[in-house]
mmCIF file of C-alpha atoms and ligand atoms in Angstrom:
data_model
loop_
_atom_site.group_PDB
_atom_site.id
_atom_site.type_symbol
_atom_site.label_atom_id
_atom_site.label_comp_id
_atom_site.label_asym_id
_atom_site.label_seq_id
_atom_site.Cartn_x
_atom_site.Cartn_y
_atom_site.Cartn_z
ATOM 1 C CA MET A 15 0.000 0.000 0.000
ATOM 2 C CA LEU A 16 1.250 3.443 -0.889
ATOM 3 C CA ASN A 17 1.361 6.018 1.876
ATOM 4 C CA ARG A 18 -1.289 8.694 1.642
ATOM 5 C CA ILE A 19 0.899 11.786 1.819
ATOM 6 C CA VAL A 20 -1.496 14.358 0.356
ATOM 7 C CA ALA A 21 -4.251 15.841 2.546
ATOM 8 C CA ASP A 22 -7.709 14.464 1.734
ATOM 9 C CA THR A 23 -9.061 18.023 1.407
ATOM 10 C CA GLN A 24 -6.507 18.757 -1.315
ATOM 11 C CA ILE A 25 -7.305 15.545 -3.167
ATOM 12 C CA GLN A 26 -11.018 16.364 -2.973
ATOM 13 C CA ALA A 27 -10.415 19.887 -4.289
ATOM 14 C CA LEU A 28 -8.269 18.510 -7.121
ATOM 15 C CA CYS A 29 -10.921 15.905 -8.048
ATOM 16 C CA ASP A 30 -13.632 18.587 -8.085
ATOM 17 C CA LEU A 31 -11.550 20.844 -10.352
ATOM 18 C CA VAL A 32 -10.635 18.057 -12.772
ATOM 19 C CA ASN A 33 -14.159 16.644 -12.872
ATOM 20 C CA GLY A 34 -15.567 20.118 -13.504
ATOM 21 C CA SER A 35 -13.156 20.881 -16.361
ATOM 22 C CA ARG A 36 -13.348 19.925 -19.998
ATOM 23 C CA LYS A 37 -10.199 21.524 -21.387
ATOM 24 C CA VAL A 38 -7.025 21.081 -19.395
ATOM 25 C CA ALA A 39 -3.553 22.449 -20.119
ATOM 26 C CA ILE A 40 -0.397 21.109 -18.521
ATOM 27 C CA VAL A 41 2.713 23.282 -18.239
ATOM 28 C CA CYS A 42 6.202 22.304 -17.072
ATOM 29 C CA HIS A 43 9.433 24.250 -16.661
ATOM 30 C CA MET A 44 11.635 25.418 -19.505
ATOM 31 C CA THR A 45 14.461 23.172 -20.668
ATOM 32 C CA PRO A 46 12.235 20.313 -19.559
ATOM 33 C CA ASP A 47 14.029 17.307 -18.117
ATOM 34 C CA GLY A 48 12.831 13.745 -17.653
ATOM 35 C CA ASP A 49 10.727 14.617 -14.631
ATOM 36 C CA ALA A 50 9.097 17.665 -16.239
ATOM 37 C CA MET A 51 8.341 15.822 -19.478
ATOM 38 C CA GLY A 52 7.510 12.561 -17.709
ATOM 39 C CA SER A 53 5.040 14.055 -15.246
ATOM 40 C CA SER A 54 3.395 16.272 -17.884
ATOM 41 C CA LEU A 55 2.945 13.461 -20.381
ATOM 42 C CA CYS A 56 1.864 10.984 -17.691
ATOM 43 C CA LEU A 57 -0.912 13.349 -16.643
ATOM 44 C CA TRP A 58 -1.762 14.048 -20.303
ATOM 45 C CA HIS A 59 -2.329 10.336 -20.959
ATOM 46 C CA VAL A 60 -4.404 10.013 -17.787
ATOM 47 C CA LEU A 61 -6.599 13.022 -18.618
ATOM 48 C CA LYS A 62 -7.146 11.740 -22.144
ATOM 49 C CA ALA A 63 -8.140 8.343 -20.711
ATOM 50 C CA MET A 64 -10.651 10.249 -18.577
ATOM 51 C CA GLY A 65 -12.132 11.798 -21.711
ATOM 52 C CA LYS A 66 -10.718 15.303 -21.246
ATOM 53 C CA THR A 67 -9.264 17.533 -23.933
ATOM 54 C CA ALA A 68 -5.710 17.988 -22.746
ATOM 55 C CA CYS A 69 -2.578 19.673 -24.047
ATOM 56 C CA VAL A 70 0.985 19.769 -22.749
ATOM 57 C CA VAL A 71 2.638 23.164 -23.242
ATOM 58 C CA THR A 72 6.407 23.341 -22.841
ATOM 59 C CA PRO A 73 8.015 26.808 -22.667
ATOM 60 C CA ASP A 74 10.775 25.731 -25.059
ATOM 61 C CA CYS A 75 11.801 22.738 -27.109
ATOM 62 C CA PRO A 76 12.049 19.418 -25.215
ATOM 63 C CA PRO A 77 15.448 17.717 -25.445
ATOM 64 C CA GLU A 78 15.953 15.121 -28.140
ATOM 65 C CA SER A 79 16.668 12.553 -25.396
ATOM 66 C CA MET A 80 13.063 12.774 -24.174
ATOM 67 C CA MET A 81 11.406 12.471 -27.563
ATOM 68 C CA PHE A 82 10.997 8.715 -27.060
ATOM 69 C CA LEU A 83 8.321 9.365 -24.447
ATOM 70 C CA PRO A 84 4.895 8.476 -25.786
ATOM 71 C CA GLY A 85 3.137 11.719 -26.673
ATOM 72 C CA ALA A 86 6.308 13.875 -26.740
ATOM 73 C CA ASP A 87 5.677 14.666 -30.418
ATOM 74 C CA LYS A 88 2.244 16.108 -29.507
ATOM 75 C CA VAL A 89 3.622 18.731 -27.120
ATOM 76 C CA LEU A 90 2.880 22.387 -27.919
ATOM 77 C CA ILE A 91 6.148 24.326 -27.802
ATOM 78 C CA SER A 92 5.331 27.814 -26.603
ATOM 79 C CA SER A 93 8.487 29.509 -27.908
ATOM 80 C CA TYR A 94 7.858 28.118 -31.410
ATOM 81 C CA ASN A 95 4.157 28.897 -31.450
ATOM 82 C CA PRO A 96 3.375 31.580 -28.854
ATOM 83 C CA GLU A 97 0.037 32.537 -30.398
ATOM 84 C CA ARG A 98 -1.238 28.981 -30.200
ATOM 85 C CA ALA A 99 0.135 28.574 -26.656
ATOM 86 C CA ARG A 100 -1.630 31.757 -25.536
ATOM 87 C CA TYR A 101 -4.838 30.550 -27.174
ATOM 88 C CA VAL A 102 -4.675 27.108 -25.542
ATOM 89 C CA LEU A 103 -3.749 28.422 -22.099
ATOM 90 C CA GLY A 104 -6.298 31.232 -22.317
ATOM 91 C CA GLY A 105 -9.049 28.841 -23.407
ATOM 92 C CA SER A 106 -8.447 26.132 -20.821
ATOM 93 C CA ASP A 107 -10.689 25.576 -17.804
ATOM 94 C CA LEU A 108 -7.814 24.267 -15.757
ATOM 95 C CA ILE A 109 -4.016 24.558 -15.892
ATOM 96 C CA PHE A 110 -1.688 22.113 -14.157
ATOM 97 C CA CYS A 111 1.745 23.485 -13.309
ATOM 98 C CA LEU A 112 4.071 20.508 -12.918
ATOM 99 C CA ASP A 113 7.645 20.351 -11.615
ATOM 100 C CA PHE A 114 8.260 24.054 -11.014
ATOM 101 C CA ASN A 115 7.699 26.381 -8.092
ATOM 102 C CA ASP A 116 7.905 29.836 -9.628
ATOM 103 C CA LEU A 117 6.368 31.285 -12.793
ATOM 104 C CA LYS A 118 9.825 32.628 -13.669
ATOM 105 C CA ARG A 119 10.737 29.021 -14.526
ATOM 106 C CA ILE A 120 8.393 29.075 -17.531
ATOM 107 C CA ASP A 121 9.935 32.164 -19.037
ATOM 108 C CA ARG A 122 7.728 33.914 -21.634
ATOM 109 C CA THR A 123 4.921 31.460 -21.029
ATOM 110 C CA ALA A 124 4.459 33.002 -17.550
ATOM 111 C CA PRO A 125 2.177 35.887 -18.623
ATOM 112 C CA MET A 126 0.084 33.447 -20.669
ATOM 113 C CA VAL A 127 -0.567 31.406 -17.518
ATOM 114 C CA ALA A 128 -0.917 34.471 -15.297
ATOM 115 C CA ASP A 129 -3.442 36.106 -17.666
ATOM 116 C CA SER A 130 -5.530 32.964 -18.145
ATOM 117 C CA LYS A 131 -8.840 32.702 -16.288
ATOM 118 C CA ALA A 132 -8.268 28.950 -15.880
ATOM 119 C CA ARG A 133 -8.185 27.467 -12.387
ATOM 120 C CA ARG A 134 -4.732 26.333 -11.367
ATOM 121 C CA ILE A 135 -3.279 23.232 -9.727
ATOM 122 C CA VAL A 136 0.413 22.961 -8.834
ATOM 123 C CA VAL A 137 2.051 19.573 -8.266
ATOM 124 C CA ASP A 138 5.729 20.030 -7.485
ATOM 125 C CA HIS A 139 8.670 18.966 -5.352
ATOM 126 C CA HIS A 140 10.808 22.131 -5.322
ATOM 127 C CA LEU A 141 11.204 24.109 -2.101
ATOM 128 C CA ASN A 142 9.272 27.313 -1.389
ATOM 129 C CA PRO A 143 6.566 27.347 -4.048
ATOM 130 C CA SER A 144 5.520 30.872 -4.975
ATOM 131 C CA ILE A 145 2.796 30.178 -7.546
ATOM 132 C CA ASP A 146 -0.755 31.205 -6.665
ATOM 133 C CA ALA A 147 -2.933 28.145 -7.087
ATOM 134 C CA ASP A 148 -6.385 26.841 -6.283
ATOM 135 C CA VAL A 149 -4.728 23.622 -5.183
ATOM 136 C CA LEU A 150 -1.049 23.607 -4.257
ATOM 137 C CA ILE A 151 0.424 20.150 -3.779
ATOM 138 C CA SER A 152 4.039 20.780 -2.841
ATOM 139 C CA HIS A 153 6.142 17.957 -1.403
ATOM 140 C CA PRO A 154 9.855 18.808 -1.506
ATOM 141 C CA GLU A 155 10.615 15.596 0.371
ATOM 142 C CA LYS A 156 9.596 13.602 -2.707
ATOM 143 C CA SER A 157 12.397 12.861 -5.143
ATOM 144 C CA SER A 158 10.392 13.572 -8.295
ATOM 145 C CA THR A 159 7.193 15.215 -9.437
ATOM 146 C CA CYS A 160 6.451 11.944 -11.234
ATOM 147 C CA ALA A 161 6.422 9.972 -7.971
ATOM 148 C CA LEU A 162 4.325 12.659 -6.287
ATOM 149 C CA LEU A 163 1.904 12.779 -9.220
ATOM 150 C CA TYR A 164 1.503 9.007 -9.111
ATOM 151 C CA MET A 165 0.617 9.222 -5.422
ATOM 152 C CA VAL A 166 -1.869 12.005 -6.139
ATOM 153 C CA LEU A 167 -3.528 10.030 -8.957
ATOM 154 C CA SER A 168 -3.650 6.947 -6.822
ATOM 155 C CA GLN A 169 -5.157 8.810 -3.854
ATOM 156 C CA ALA A 170 -7.700 10.363 -6.205
ATOM 157 C CA GLY A 171 -8.795 6.827 -7.135
ATOM 158 C CA TRP A 172 -7.617 7.203 -10.734
ATOM 159 C CA SER A 173 -5.070 4.364 -10.840
ATOM 160 C CA ASP A 174 -7.065 2.583 -13.530
ATOM 161 C CA PHE A 175 -6.611 5.564 -15.843
ATOM 162 C CA ILE A 176 -2.824 5.107 -15.665
ATOM 163 C CA GLY A 177 -2.178 2.936 -18.710
ATOM 164 C CA LYS A 178 1.119 1.615 -19.995
ATOM 165 C CA GLU A 179 2.087 4.849 -21.775
ATOM 166 C CA ALA A 180 1.362 7.052 -18.750
ATOM 167 C CA ALA A 181 3.272 4.551 -16.624
ATOM 168 C CA GLU A 182 6.307 4.741 -18.932
ATOM 169 C CA CYS A 183 6.341 8.530 -18.633
ATOM 170 C CA CYS A 184 6.057 8.346 -14.864
ATOM 171 C CA CYS A 185 8.827 5.768 -14.567
ATOM 172 C CA THR A 186 11.148 7.940 -16.676
ATOM 173 C CA GLY A 187 10.864 10.963 -14.377
ATOM 174 C CA MET A 188 11.319 8.839 -11.271
ATOM 175 C CA MET A 189 14.504 7.417 -12.772
ATOM 176 C CA THR A 190 15.978 10.675 -14.031
ATOM 177 C CA ASP A 191 15.415 12.637 -10.814
ATOM 178 C CA THR A 192 17.094 9.918 -8.728
ATOM 179 C CA GLY A 193 19.924 9.029 -11.125
ATOM 180 C CA ASN A 194 18.335 5.622 -11.645
ATOM 181 C CA PHE A 195 17.548 5.290 -7.927
ATOM 182 C CA SER A 196 21.042 6.187 -6.789
ATOM 183 C CA TYR A 197 20.252 9.359 -4.781
ATOM 184 C CA ASN A 198 17.186 10.749 -2.962
ATOM 185 C CA SER A 199 15.930 7.230 -3.262
ATOM 186 C CA ASN A 200 15.725 5.810 0.261
ATOM 187 C CA ASP A 201 11.956 6.000 0.113
ATOM 188 C CA ALA A 202 9.881 2.831 0.233
ATOM 189 C CA ASP A 203 7.050 4.505 -1.721
ATOM 190 C CA LEU A 204 9.335 4.746 -4.770
ATOM 191 C CA TYR A 205 9.648 0.991 -5.035
ATOM 192 C CA GLU A 206 5.970 0.432 -4.383
ATOM 193 C CA ILE A 207 5.204 2.814 -7.265
ATOM 194 C CA LEU A 208 7.830 1.150 -9.429
ATOM 195 C CA ALA A 209 6.296 -2.273 -8.782
ATOM 196 C CA GLN A 210 2.892 -0.941 -9.825
ATOM 197 C CA LEU A 211 4.354 0.650 -12.974
ATOM 198 C CA VAL A 212 6.084 -2.567 -13.985
ATOM 199 C CA ALA A 213 2.805 -4.411 -13.369
ATOM 200 C CA LYS A 214 1.192 -1.997 -15.837
ATOM 201 C CA GLY A 215 3.622 -3.192 -18.505
ATOM 202 C CA VAL A 216 6.546 -0.777 -18.167
ATOM 203 C CA ASP A 217 9.880 -2.158 -19.384
ATOM 204 C CA LYS A 218 12.068 -0.414 -16.812
ATOM 205 C CA ASP A 219 15.262 -1.809 -18.287
ATOM 206 C CA ALA A 220 14.397 -0.477 -21.753
ATOM 207 C CA ILE A 221 13.761 2.981 -20.279
ATOM 208 C CA TYR A 222 17.110 2.801 -18.483
ATOM 209 C CA THR A 223 18.840 2.017 -21.765
ATOM 210 C CA ARG A 224 17.086 4.911 -23.528
ATOM 211 C CA VAL A 225 17.774 7.433 -20.790
ATOM 212 C CA PHE A 226 21.136 6.512 -19.289
ATOM 213 C CA ASN A 227 22.857 4.362 -21.845
ATOM 214 C CA THR A 228 22.149 5.925 -25.215
ATOM 215 C CA ASN A 229 24.817 8.357 -26.396
ATOM 216 C CA SER A 230 25.777 10.075 -29.606
ATOM 217 C CA VAL A 231 29.413 10.026 -30.675
ATOM 218 C CA GLU A 232 29.489 13.804 -30.127
ATOM 219 C CA ARG A 233 28.282 13.402 -26.556
ATOM 220 C CA LEU A 234 30.876 10.750 -25.725
ATOM 221 C CA ARG A 235 33.642 12.925 -27.178
ATOM 222 C CA ILE A 236 32.635 16.138 -25.418
ATOM 223 C CA MET A 237 32.149 14.292 -22.113
ATOM 224 C CA GLY A 238 35.598 12.751 -22.446
ATOM 225 C CA TYR A 239 37.226 16.041 -23.432
ATOM 226 C CA SER A 240 35.548 17.930 -20.583
ATOM 227 C CA GLN A 241 36.772 15.467 -17.981
ATOM 228 C CA TYR A 242 40.228 15.001 -19.454
ATOM 229 C CA ALA A 243 41.109 18.556 -20.437
ATOM 230 C CA LYS A 244 38.647 20.890 -18.748
ATOM 231 C CA MET A 245 38.009 19.621 -15.236
ATOM 232 C CA GLN A 246 39.786 21.824 -12.761
ATOM 233 C CA LEU A 247 40.035 20.836 -9.102
ATOM 234 C CA LEU A 248 40.072 23.561 -6.470
ATOM 235 C CA PRO A 249 41.051 21.545 -3.388
ATOM 236 C CA GLU A 250 41.119 24.607 -1.120
ATOM 237 C CA HIS A 251 37.375 25.015 -1.756
ATOM 238 C CA ARG A 252 36.732 21.272 -2.166
ATOM 239 C CA ALA A 253 35.156 22.214 -5.476
ATOM 240 C CA ALA A 254 35.523 21.118 -9.080
ATOM 241 C CA LEU A 255 34.980 23.394 -12.034
ATOM 242 C CA ILE A 256 34.336 22.661 -15.685
ATOM 243 C CA THR A 257 33.936 25.395 -18.299
ATOM 244 C CA LEU A 258 33.048 25.058 -21.952
ATOM 245 C CA SER A 259 33.320 28.028 -24.293
ATOM 246 C CA ARG A 260 31.304 28.704 -27.437
ATOM 247 C CA GLU A 261 34.320 27.666 -29.524
ATOM 248 C CA GLU A 262 34.634 24.361 -27.700
ATOM 249 C CA LEU A 263 30.912 23.648 -27.957
ATOM 250 C CA ASN A 264 31.044 24.373 -31.680
ATOM 251 C CA GLU A 265 34.157 22.278 -32.149
ATOM 252 C CA PHE A 266 32.345 19.276 -30.663
ATOM 253 C CA ASN A 267 29.170 20.006 -32.598
ATOM 254 C CA TYR A 268 27.384 20.412 -29.251
ATOM 255 C CA LYS A 269 23.663 19.811 -29.142
ATOM 256 C CA LYS A 270 21.409 20.483 -26.165
ATOM 257 C CA GLY A 271 21.719 17.564 -23.762
ATOM 258 C CA ASP A 272 25.185 16.467 -24.922
ATOM 259 C CA THR A 273 26.714 17.414 -21.551
ATOM 260 C CA GLU A 274 23.770 16.255 -19.435
ATOM 261 C CA ALA A 275 25.058 14.964 -16.060
ATOM 262 C CA LEU A 276 28.608 16.177 -16.757
ATOM 263 C CA VAL A 277 28.373 18.350 -13.638
ATOM 264 C CA ASN A 278 27.754 15.249 -11.503
ATOM 265 C CA VAL A 279 30.925 13.482 -12.558
ATOM 266 C CA PRO A 280 33.427 15.290 -10.277
ATOM 267 C CA LEU A 281 31.287 14.477 -7.225
ATOM 268 C CA SER A 282 32.518 10.912 -7.515
ATOM 269 C CA ILE A 283 35.857 12.169 -6.167
ATOM 270 C CA PRO A 284 35.490 11.673 -2.387
ATOM 271 C CA GLU A 285 37.218 14.967 -1.444
ATOM 272 C CA ILE A 286 35.002 17.057 -3.708
ATOM 273 C CA VAL A 287 31.942 18.559 -1.997
ATOM 274 C CA TYR A 288 30.535 20.527 -4.904
ATOM 275 C CA SER A 289 30.865 20.815 -8.622
ATOM 276 C CA ILE A 290 30.294 23.749 -10.961
ATOM 277 C CA TYR A 291 29.786 23.685 -14.701
ATOM 278 C CA LEU A 292 29.767 26.847 -16.812
ATOM 279 C CA ARG A 293 28.543 26.554 -20.372
ATOM 280 C CA GLU A 294 28.719 29.530 -22.713
ATOM 281 C CA ASP A 295 25.415 28.994 -24.507
ATOM 282 C CA GLU A 296 25.400 32.396 -26.231
ATOM 283 C CA PRO A 297 28.095 35.050 -26.732
ATOM 284 C CA ASN A 298 26.926 36.887 -23.607
ATOM 285 C CA TYR A 299 25.101 34.192 -21.736
ATOM 286 C CA VAL A 300 26.583 31.499 -19.520
ATOM 287 C CA LYS A 301 24.446 28.742 -18.026
ATOM 288 C CA VAL A 302 25.541 27.761 -14.529
ATOM 289 C CA SER A 303 24.942 24.268 -13.137
ATOM 290 C CA MET A 304 25.937 23.111 -9.688
ATOM 291 C CA ARG A 305 25.760 19.853 -7.745
ATOM 292 C CA SER A 306 26.749 19.116 -4.158
ATOM 293 C CA LYS A 307 26.859 16.429 -1.507
ATOM 294 C CA GLY A 308 25.256 16.308 1.914
ATOM 295 C CA ASP A 309 24.223 19.510 3.675
ATOM 296 C CA PHE A 310 26.262 21.861 1.497
ATOM 297 C CA SER A 311 23.717 23.941 -0.416
ATOM 298 C CA VAL A 312 24.391 24.968 -3.993
ATOM 299 C CA LYS A 313 20.831 26.286 -4.119
ATOM 300 C CA ASP A 314 21.898 29.127 -1.810
ATOM 301 C CA ILE A 315 24.887 29.953 -4.022
ATOM 302 C CA CYS A 316 22.799 29.929 -7.209
ATOM 303 C CA GLU A 317 20.068 32.036 -5.628
ATOM 304 C CA ARG A 318 22.377 34.637 -4.122
ATOM 305 C CA HIS A 319 24.898 35.057 -6.898
ATOM 306 C CA PHE A 320 23.562 33.598 -10.133
ATOM 307 C CA GLY A 321 19.907 34.648 -10.287
ATOM 308 C CA GLY A 322 18.756 31.040 -10.092
ATOM 309 C CA GLY A 323 17.766 28.371 -7.632
ATOM 310 C CA GLY A 324 16.838 24.708 -7.489
ATOM 311 C CA HIS A 325 17.407 22.086 -4.839
ATOM 312 C CA ARG A 326 20.043 21.935 -2.093
ATOM 313 C CA ASN A 327 22.164 19.420 -4.032
ATOM 314 C CA ALA A 328 21.245 20.348 -7.623
ATOM 315 C CA ALA A 329 20.821 23.940 -8.664
ATOM 316 C CA GLY A 330 21.458 26.294 -11.502
ATOM 317 C CA GLY A 331 21.531 29.883 -12.578
ATOM 318 C CA GLU A 332 22.979 32.142 -15.220
ATOM 319 C CA VAL A 333 25.425 34.932 -15.943
ATOM 320 C CA HIS A 334 24.637 37.515 -18.590
ATOM 321 C CA ALA A 335 28.243 37.983 -19.672
ATOM 322 C CA GLY A 336 31.004 36.117 -21.438
ATOM 323 C CA LEU A 337 32.699 33.026 -20.052
ATOM 324 C CA ASP A 338 35.730 34.870 -18.620
ATOM 325 C CA GLU A 339 33.525 37.170 -16.601
ATOM 326 C CA ALA A 340 31.382 34.270 -15.403
ATOM 327 C CA LEU A 341 34.500 32.389 -14.351
ATOM 328 C CA ASN A 342 35.807 35.410 -12.441
ATOM 329 C CA LYS A 343 32.496 35.715 -10.682
ATOM 330 C CA VAL A 344 32.614 32.052 -9.625
ATOM 331 C CA LEU A 345 36.181 32.428 -8.356
ATOM 332 C CA GLU A 346 35.101 35.483 -6.348
ATOM 333 C CA VAL A 347 32.149 33.652 -4.835
ATOM 334 C CA LEU A 348 33.817 30.356 -3.896
ATOM 335 C CA PRO A 349 35.785 31.604 -0.848
ATOM 336 C CA ILE A 350 32.575 32.969 0.702
ATOM 337 C CA TYR A 351 31.353 29.413 1.101
ATOM 338 C CA ASP A 352 34.517 27.903 2.618
ATOM 339 C CA PRO A 353 33.039 28.181 6.148
ATOM 340 C CA MET A 354 30.054 26.072 5.068
ATOM 341 C CA LEU A 355 32.233 23.157 3.955
ATOM 342 C CA PRO A 356 31.869 20.028 6.072
ATOM 343 C CA ALA A 357 34.682 18.540 8.086
ATOM 344 C CA ASN A 358 36.439 15.858 6.082
ATOM 345 C CA ASP A 359 34.771 12.948 7.839
ATOM 346 C CA GLU A 360 31.248 14.326 7.489
ATOM 347 C CA ILE A 361 30.687 13.424 3.876
ATOM 348 C CA ASP A 362 30.514 10.145 2.026
HETATM 349 P P1 5GP B 429 20.563 21.788 -14.195
HETATM 350 O O1 5GP B 429 21.884 21.989 -13.565
HETATM 351 O O2 5GP B 429 20.300 20.347 -14.490
HETATM 352 O O3 5GP B 429 20.299 22.714 -15.340
HETATM 353 O O4 5GP B 429 19.499 22.201 -13.098
HETATM 354 C C1 5GP B 429 19.417 21.540 -11.865
HETATM 355 C C2 5GP B 429 18.235 22.091 -11.093
HETATM 356 O O5 5GP B 429 18.504 23.439 -10.782
HETATM 357 C C3 5GP B 429 16.951 22.125 -11.890
HETATM 358 O O6 5GP B 429 16.198 20.971 -11.635
HETATM 359 C C4 5GP B 429 16.250 23.348 -11.375
HETATM 360 O O7 5GP B 429 15.529 23.012 -10.218
HETATM 361 C C5 5GP B 429 17.390 24.249 -10.947
HETATM 362 N N1 5GP B 429 17.734 25.299 -11.907
HETATM 363 C C6 5GP B 429 18.571 25.198 -12.975
HETATM 364 N N2 5GP B 429 18.696 26.369 -13.598
HETATM 365 C C7 5GP B 429 17.933 27.247 -12.924
HETATM 366 C C8 5GP B 429 17.659 28.645 -13.088
HETATM 367 O O8 5GP B 429 18.168 29.331 -13.988
HETATM 368 N N3 5GP B 429 16.805 29.193 -12.179
HETATM 369 C C9 5GP B 429 16.252 28.470 -11.161
HETATM 370 N N4 5GP B 429 15.424 29.094 -10.307
HETATM 371 N N5 5GP B 429 16.512 27.175 -10.982
HETATM 372 C C10 5GP B 429 17.326 26.568 -11.839
HETATM 373 MN MN1 MN B 430 11.778 17.323 -10.855
#
């Protein structure tokens, strides 16, 4: 039996809103990852099985690596078709916001959601949600929105509407947000959900192969190069730093997603507490990604210095400048956090 973690009053309110709606839109955060795409498409399949008109709106283009998800080709990409996105969001009775806690995370789609008269339900696992909603289901202790959504659907009594395709989407997000059940995964509910998904026909091993063990030649080469030639260790800060310039990205024919999880790699060095990856996406725009271990919070660093946020151990932000300036900024910021570093024997 799954734990019932969501208040009955919230489930009732959610059921009333869904039952009373005909047209439902589902929105997830920009640069959607496995959990954002997985939860959105899982819910899309479920709503369609319930006879609703439903549409997933992504702020920007989903990554190629998630296009295997059933229904991914039906997603409405707001940045490609803003007029249509505004029309769909404006004309919906109900909007689900999945896997984000702040309208800033949906970029130019934010005013379309804010201006819509649709009722709003948030299902999310990021800390400190700031989205106004009729029903706010926020559980930061859950490792993925997919797992949380499954628990919500199951508490709502809608398990039978979760078919094989919805189950595949759900399983994908649970896997990606836990690194295939290697972190944030000491939660018995996860395995109960997984058992139910496999019983619905999910081939978990096939999803693993698609998500974690399918690489392009370009990805393998840029990952190798980044670790061999670009990983810098800063032992005095117990940090690792990887930077990739526009020229390097071009040289390796970089495509979105090619360096996915690169930032995690240095954390496998026991002495390293946190890892920083700077990627010069545009001439004056650097994407910042950070990962950490234990209590050391990269969310705080990204919030305070890089206009971003995220989770304690996985966060991101940005610098509106060239790579050199972004690097200088990081090197300025690092010493501030030396006092927060754990004693050597406190981390894995
Ligand atoms: P990644 O490093 O994979 O891009 O992002 C890791 C996590 O950090 C994401 O799941 C998201 O929660 C958060 N994050 C990444 N970039 C940003 C950003 O620019 N702003 C905010 N608020 N959070 C971000
Ligand atoms: Mn997530």
